[in-house]
Tab-separated table of C-alpha atoms in Angstrom:
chain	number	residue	atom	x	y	z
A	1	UNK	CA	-43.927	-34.182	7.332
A	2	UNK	CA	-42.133	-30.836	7.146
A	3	UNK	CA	-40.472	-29.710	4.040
A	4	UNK	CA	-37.474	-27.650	4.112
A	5	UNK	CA	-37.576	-24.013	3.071
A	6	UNK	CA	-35.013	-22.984	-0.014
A	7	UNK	CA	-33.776	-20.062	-1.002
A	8	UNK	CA	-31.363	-18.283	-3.746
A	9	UNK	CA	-27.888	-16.389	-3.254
A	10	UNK	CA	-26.390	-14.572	-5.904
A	11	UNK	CA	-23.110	-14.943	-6.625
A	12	UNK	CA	-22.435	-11.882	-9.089
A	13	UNK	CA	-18.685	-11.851	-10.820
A	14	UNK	CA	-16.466	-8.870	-10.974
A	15	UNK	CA	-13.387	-7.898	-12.980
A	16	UNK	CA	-10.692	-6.973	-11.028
A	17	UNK	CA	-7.417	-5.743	-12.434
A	18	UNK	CA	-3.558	-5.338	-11.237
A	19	UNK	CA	-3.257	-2.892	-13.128
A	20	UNK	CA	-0.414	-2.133	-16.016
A	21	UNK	CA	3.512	-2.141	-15.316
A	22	UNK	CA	5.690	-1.459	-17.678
A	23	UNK	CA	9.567	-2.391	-17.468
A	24	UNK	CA	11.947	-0.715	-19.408
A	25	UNK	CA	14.317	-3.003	-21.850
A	26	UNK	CA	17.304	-2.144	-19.623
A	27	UNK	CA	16.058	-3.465	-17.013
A	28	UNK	CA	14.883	-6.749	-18.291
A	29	UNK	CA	18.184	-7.511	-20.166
A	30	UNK	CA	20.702	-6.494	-17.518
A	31	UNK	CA	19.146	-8.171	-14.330
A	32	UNK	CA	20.217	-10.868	-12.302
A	33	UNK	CA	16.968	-12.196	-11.736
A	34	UNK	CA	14.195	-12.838	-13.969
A	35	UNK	CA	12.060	-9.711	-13.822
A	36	UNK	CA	9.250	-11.095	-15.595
A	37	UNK	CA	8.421	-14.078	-13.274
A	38	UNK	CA	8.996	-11.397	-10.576
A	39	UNK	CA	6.239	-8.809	-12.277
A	40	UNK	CA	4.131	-11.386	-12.603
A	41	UNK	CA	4.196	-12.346	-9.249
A	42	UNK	CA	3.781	-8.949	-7.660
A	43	UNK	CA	0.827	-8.459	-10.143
A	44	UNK	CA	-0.925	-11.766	-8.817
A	45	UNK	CA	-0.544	-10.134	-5.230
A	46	UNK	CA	-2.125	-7.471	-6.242
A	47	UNK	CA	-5.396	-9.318	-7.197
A	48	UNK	CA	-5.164	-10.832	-4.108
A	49	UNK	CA	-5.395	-8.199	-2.381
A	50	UNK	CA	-8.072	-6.406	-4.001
A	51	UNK	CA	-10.252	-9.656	-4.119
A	52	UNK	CA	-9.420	-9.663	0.047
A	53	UNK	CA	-11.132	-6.179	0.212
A	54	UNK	CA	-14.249	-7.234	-1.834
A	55	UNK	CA	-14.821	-10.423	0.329
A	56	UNK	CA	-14.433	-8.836	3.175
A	57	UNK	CA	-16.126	-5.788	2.701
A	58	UNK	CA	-17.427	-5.869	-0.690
A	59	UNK	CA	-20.667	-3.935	-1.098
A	60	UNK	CA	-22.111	-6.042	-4.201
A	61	UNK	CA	-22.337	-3.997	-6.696
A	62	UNK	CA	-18.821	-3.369	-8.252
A	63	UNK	CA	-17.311	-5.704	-6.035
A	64	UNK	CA	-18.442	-8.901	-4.073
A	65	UNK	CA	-20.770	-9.375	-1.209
A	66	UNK	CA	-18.230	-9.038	1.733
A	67	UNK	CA	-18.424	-10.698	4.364
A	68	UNK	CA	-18.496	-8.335	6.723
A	69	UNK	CA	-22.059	-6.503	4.773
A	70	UNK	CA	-23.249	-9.683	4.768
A	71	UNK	CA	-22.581	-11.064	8.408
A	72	UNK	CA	-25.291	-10.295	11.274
A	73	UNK	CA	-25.170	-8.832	14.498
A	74	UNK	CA	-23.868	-10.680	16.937
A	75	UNK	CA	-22.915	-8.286	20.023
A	76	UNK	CA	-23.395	-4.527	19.996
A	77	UNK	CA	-20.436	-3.209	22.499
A	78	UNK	CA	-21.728	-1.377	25.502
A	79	UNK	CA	-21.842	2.276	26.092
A	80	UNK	CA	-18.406	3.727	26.594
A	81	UNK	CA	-17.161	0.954	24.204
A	82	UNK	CA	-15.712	2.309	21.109
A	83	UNK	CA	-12.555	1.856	21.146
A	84	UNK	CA	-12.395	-1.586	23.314
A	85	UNK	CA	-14.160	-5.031	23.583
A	86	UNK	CA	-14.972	-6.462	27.272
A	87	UNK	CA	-14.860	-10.082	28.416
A	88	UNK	CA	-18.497	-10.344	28.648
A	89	UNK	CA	-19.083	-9.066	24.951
A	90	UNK	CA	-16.810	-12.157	23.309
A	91	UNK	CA	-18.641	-14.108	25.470
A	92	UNK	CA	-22.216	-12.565	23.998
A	93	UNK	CA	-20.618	-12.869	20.600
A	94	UNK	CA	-19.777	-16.489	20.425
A	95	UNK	CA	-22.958	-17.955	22.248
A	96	UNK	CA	-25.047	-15.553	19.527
A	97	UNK	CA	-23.814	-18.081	16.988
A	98	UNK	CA	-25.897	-21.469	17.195
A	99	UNK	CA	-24.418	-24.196	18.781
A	100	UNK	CA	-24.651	-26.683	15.797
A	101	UNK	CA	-22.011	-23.898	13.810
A	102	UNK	CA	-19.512	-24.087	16.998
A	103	UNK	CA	-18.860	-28.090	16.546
A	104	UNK	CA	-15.182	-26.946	15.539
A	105	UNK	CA	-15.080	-25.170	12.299
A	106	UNK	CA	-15.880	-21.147	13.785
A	107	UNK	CA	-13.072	-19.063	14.033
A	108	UNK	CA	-12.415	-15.379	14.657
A	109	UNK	CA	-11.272	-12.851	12.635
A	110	UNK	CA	-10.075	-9.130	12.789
A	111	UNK	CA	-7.818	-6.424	11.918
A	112	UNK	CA	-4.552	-5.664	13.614
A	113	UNK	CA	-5.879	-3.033	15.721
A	114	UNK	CA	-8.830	-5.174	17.051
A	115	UNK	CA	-6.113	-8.013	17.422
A	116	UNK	CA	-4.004	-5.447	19.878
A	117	UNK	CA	-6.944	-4.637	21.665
A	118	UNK	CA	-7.920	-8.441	21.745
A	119	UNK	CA	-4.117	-9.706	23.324
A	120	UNK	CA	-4.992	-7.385	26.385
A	121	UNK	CA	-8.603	-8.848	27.653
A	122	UNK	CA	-8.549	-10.410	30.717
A	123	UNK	CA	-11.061	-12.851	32.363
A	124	UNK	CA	-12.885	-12.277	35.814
A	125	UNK	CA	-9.550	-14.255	37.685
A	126	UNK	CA	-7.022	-12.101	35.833
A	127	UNK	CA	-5.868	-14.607	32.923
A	128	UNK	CA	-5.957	-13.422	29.416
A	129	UNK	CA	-7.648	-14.611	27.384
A	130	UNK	CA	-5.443	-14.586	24.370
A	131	UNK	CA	-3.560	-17.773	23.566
A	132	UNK	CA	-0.703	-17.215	21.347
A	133	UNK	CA	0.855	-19.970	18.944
A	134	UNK	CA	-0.576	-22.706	20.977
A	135	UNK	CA	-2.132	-24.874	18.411
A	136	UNK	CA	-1.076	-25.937	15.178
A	137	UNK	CA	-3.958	-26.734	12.795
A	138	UNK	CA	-5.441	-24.967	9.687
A	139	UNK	CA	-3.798	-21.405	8.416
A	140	UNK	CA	-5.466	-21.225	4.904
A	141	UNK	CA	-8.479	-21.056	2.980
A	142	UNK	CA	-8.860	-22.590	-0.286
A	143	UNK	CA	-11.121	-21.566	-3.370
A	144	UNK	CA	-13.313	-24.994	-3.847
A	145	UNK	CA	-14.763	-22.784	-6.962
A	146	UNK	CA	-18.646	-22.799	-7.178
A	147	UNK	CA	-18.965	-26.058	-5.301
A	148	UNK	CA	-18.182	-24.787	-1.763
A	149	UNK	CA	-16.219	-21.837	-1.070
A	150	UNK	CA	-13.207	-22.130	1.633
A	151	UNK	CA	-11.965	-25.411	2.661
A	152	UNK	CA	-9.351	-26.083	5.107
A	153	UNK	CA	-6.533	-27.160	4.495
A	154	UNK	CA	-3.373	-28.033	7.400
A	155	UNK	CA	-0.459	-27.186	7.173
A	156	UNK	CA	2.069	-26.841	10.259
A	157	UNK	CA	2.169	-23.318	11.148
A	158	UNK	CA	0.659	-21.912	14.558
A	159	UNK	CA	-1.944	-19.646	14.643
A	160	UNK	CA	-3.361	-17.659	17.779
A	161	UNK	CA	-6.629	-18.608	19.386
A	162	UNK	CA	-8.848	-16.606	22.007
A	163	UNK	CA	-10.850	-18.554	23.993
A	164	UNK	CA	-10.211	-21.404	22.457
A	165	UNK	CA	-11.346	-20.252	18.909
A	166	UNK	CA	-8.380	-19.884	16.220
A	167	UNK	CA	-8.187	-16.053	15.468
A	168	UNK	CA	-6.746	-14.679	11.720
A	169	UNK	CA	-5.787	-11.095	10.889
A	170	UNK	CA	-7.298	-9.455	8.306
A	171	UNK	CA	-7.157	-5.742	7.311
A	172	UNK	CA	-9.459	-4.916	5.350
A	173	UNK	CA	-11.818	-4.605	8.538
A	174	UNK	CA	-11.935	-1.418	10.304
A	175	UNK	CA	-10.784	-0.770	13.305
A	176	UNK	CA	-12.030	-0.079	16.167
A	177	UNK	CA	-14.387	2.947	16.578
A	178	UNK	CA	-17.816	3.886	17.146
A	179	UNK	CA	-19.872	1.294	15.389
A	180	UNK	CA	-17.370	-0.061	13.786
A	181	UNK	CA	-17.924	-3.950	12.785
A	182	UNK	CA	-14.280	-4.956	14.120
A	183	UNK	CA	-14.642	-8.641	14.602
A	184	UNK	CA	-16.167	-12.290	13.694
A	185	UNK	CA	-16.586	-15.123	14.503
A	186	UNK	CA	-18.615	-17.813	13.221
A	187	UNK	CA	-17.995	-20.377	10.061
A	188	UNK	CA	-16.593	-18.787	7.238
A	189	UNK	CA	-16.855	-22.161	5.156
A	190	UNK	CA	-20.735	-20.772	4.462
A	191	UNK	CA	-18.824	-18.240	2.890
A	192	UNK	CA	-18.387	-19.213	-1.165
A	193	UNK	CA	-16.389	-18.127	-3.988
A	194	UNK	CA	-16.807	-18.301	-7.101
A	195	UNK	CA	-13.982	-17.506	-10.027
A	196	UNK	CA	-15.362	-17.227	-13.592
A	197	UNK	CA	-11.926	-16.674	-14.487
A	198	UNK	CA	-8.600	-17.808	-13.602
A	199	UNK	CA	-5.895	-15.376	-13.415
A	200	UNK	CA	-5.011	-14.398	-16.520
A	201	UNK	CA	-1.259	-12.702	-17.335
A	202	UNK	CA	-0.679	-10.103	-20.413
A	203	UNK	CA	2.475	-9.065	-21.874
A	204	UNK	CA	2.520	-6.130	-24.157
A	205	UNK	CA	5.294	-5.810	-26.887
A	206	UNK	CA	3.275	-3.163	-29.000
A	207	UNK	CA	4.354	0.180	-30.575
A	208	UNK	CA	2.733	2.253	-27.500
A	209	UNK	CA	5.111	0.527	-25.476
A	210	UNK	CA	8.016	-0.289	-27.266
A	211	UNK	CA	8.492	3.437	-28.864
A	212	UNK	CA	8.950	3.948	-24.714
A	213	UNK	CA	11.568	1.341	-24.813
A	214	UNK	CA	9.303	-0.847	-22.155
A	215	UNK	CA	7.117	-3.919	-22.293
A	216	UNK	CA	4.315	-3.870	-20.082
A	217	UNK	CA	2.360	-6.620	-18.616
A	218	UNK	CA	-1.002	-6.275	-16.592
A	219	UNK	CA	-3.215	-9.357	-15.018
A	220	UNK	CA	-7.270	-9.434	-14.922
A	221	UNK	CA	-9.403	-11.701	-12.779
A	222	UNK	CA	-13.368	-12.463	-12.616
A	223	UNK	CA	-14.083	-13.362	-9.159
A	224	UNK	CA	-17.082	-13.287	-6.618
A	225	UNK	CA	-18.083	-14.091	-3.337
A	226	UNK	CA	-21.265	-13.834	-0.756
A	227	UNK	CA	-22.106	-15.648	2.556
A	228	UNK	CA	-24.655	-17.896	1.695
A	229	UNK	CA	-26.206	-18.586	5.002
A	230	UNK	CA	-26.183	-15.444	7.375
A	231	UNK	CA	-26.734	-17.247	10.419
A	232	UNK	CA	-23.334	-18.769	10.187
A	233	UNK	CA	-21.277	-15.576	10.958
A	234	UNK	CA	-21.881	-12.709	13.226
A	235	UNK	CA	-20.603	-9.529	14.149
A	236	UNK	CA	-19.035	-7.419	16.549
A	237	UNK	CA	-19.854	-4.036	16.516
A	238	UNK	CA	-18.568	-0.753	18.862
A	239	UNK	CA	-20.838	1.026	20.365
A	240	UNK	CA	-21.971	4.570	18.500
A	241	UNK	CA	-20.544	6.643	22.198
């Protein structure tokens, strides 16, 4: 007999807001399109963009566990490497994760800088490493809600892999500099969100507003996140000189 061990994650909710616009009468009379729907839009981007920062590096207190905070080491770059990556530290990285995560659901990710330094790496024969466009396969993660975080979903668009691993940008990591967590890999399914709240759009036709001549509208959003097994996803980190 040997019972299994258990253990609790938090998964803490945060309001996040786009922020009020107001749009003056003119504008939403005389247009060609309609300016609301376009607002609206924009403001939903917004929230998804701040809700990107706070899982990815969310500290957990105003925002969401991130990711990144949350994620353990998986290679510490050698001396001389803060700026740049080697072959034999992605290597190091991906055989720090355990096998039973790298059946075919790990993938890499990092910011645009990391991504640049990434496309040049070169194996021991000269070949680079970086493959791009070759596969087609899964480009986006979606919210399962409280029951499971990201689950894939295909759709045919190509993403890039590196060794053999799809690879997704994401800025809201840092770039590359001395200790500087710049990339990771591992399964980001053990990664869960949870929204208490849907998005939720406001328009304002009050006096503060309409004495201005403008209507203003402004979205909110409860929303949190943390990487409910560690294990799954590790880090790459520069070294400190």
């Amino acid at each position: 007999a040997a019972d299994p061990t258990f253990g609790t994650v938090s998964l803490n909710v945060f309001k996040a807001s786009s922020k009020i616009v107001a749009v003056p009468f003119e504008l939403l009379q005389d247009a060609t399109i309609d300016i609301e729907a376009f607002v609206m839009q924009r403001l939903a981007e917004r929230l998804g963009r701040i809700t990107n920062t706070g899982f990815t590096v969310g500290t957990g207190t105003t925002q969401p566990d991130g990711v990144v905070p949350q994620a353990t080491s998986g290679k510490v770059g050698t001396t001389g490497q803060t700026l740049t990556i080697i072959y034999d530290d992605v290597v190091d990285l991906i055989h720090s994760v355990d096998p039973a995560y790298r059946s075919g659901a790990c993938k890499f990710m990092a910011p645009d800088a990391m991504v640049k330094v990434l496309r040049k790496l070169k194996d021991s024969s000269n070949r680079p490493l970086w493959a791009p466009n070759d596969l087609f396969g899964i480009t986006q993660g979606v919210n399962n809600g409280g029951n499971g975080g990201y689950s894939d979903q295909a759709t045919a668009v190509p993403f890039d892999t590196l060794m053999g691993y799809p690879l997704y940008v994401n800025n809201d990591m840092a770039s590359p500099g001395a200790n500087a967590k710049t990339l990771l890999f591992g399964d980001f399914s053990k990664y869960v969100i949870r929204d208490a709240m849907d998005v939720a759009m406001f328009r304002f036709t009050d006096s503060a507003y309409t004495k201005l001549g403008q209507v203003a509208f402004l979205a909110w959003l409860r929303t949190g996140g943390n990487l409910t097994d560690t294990a799954a996803v590790k880090y790459y980190a520069h070294s400190a000189t």
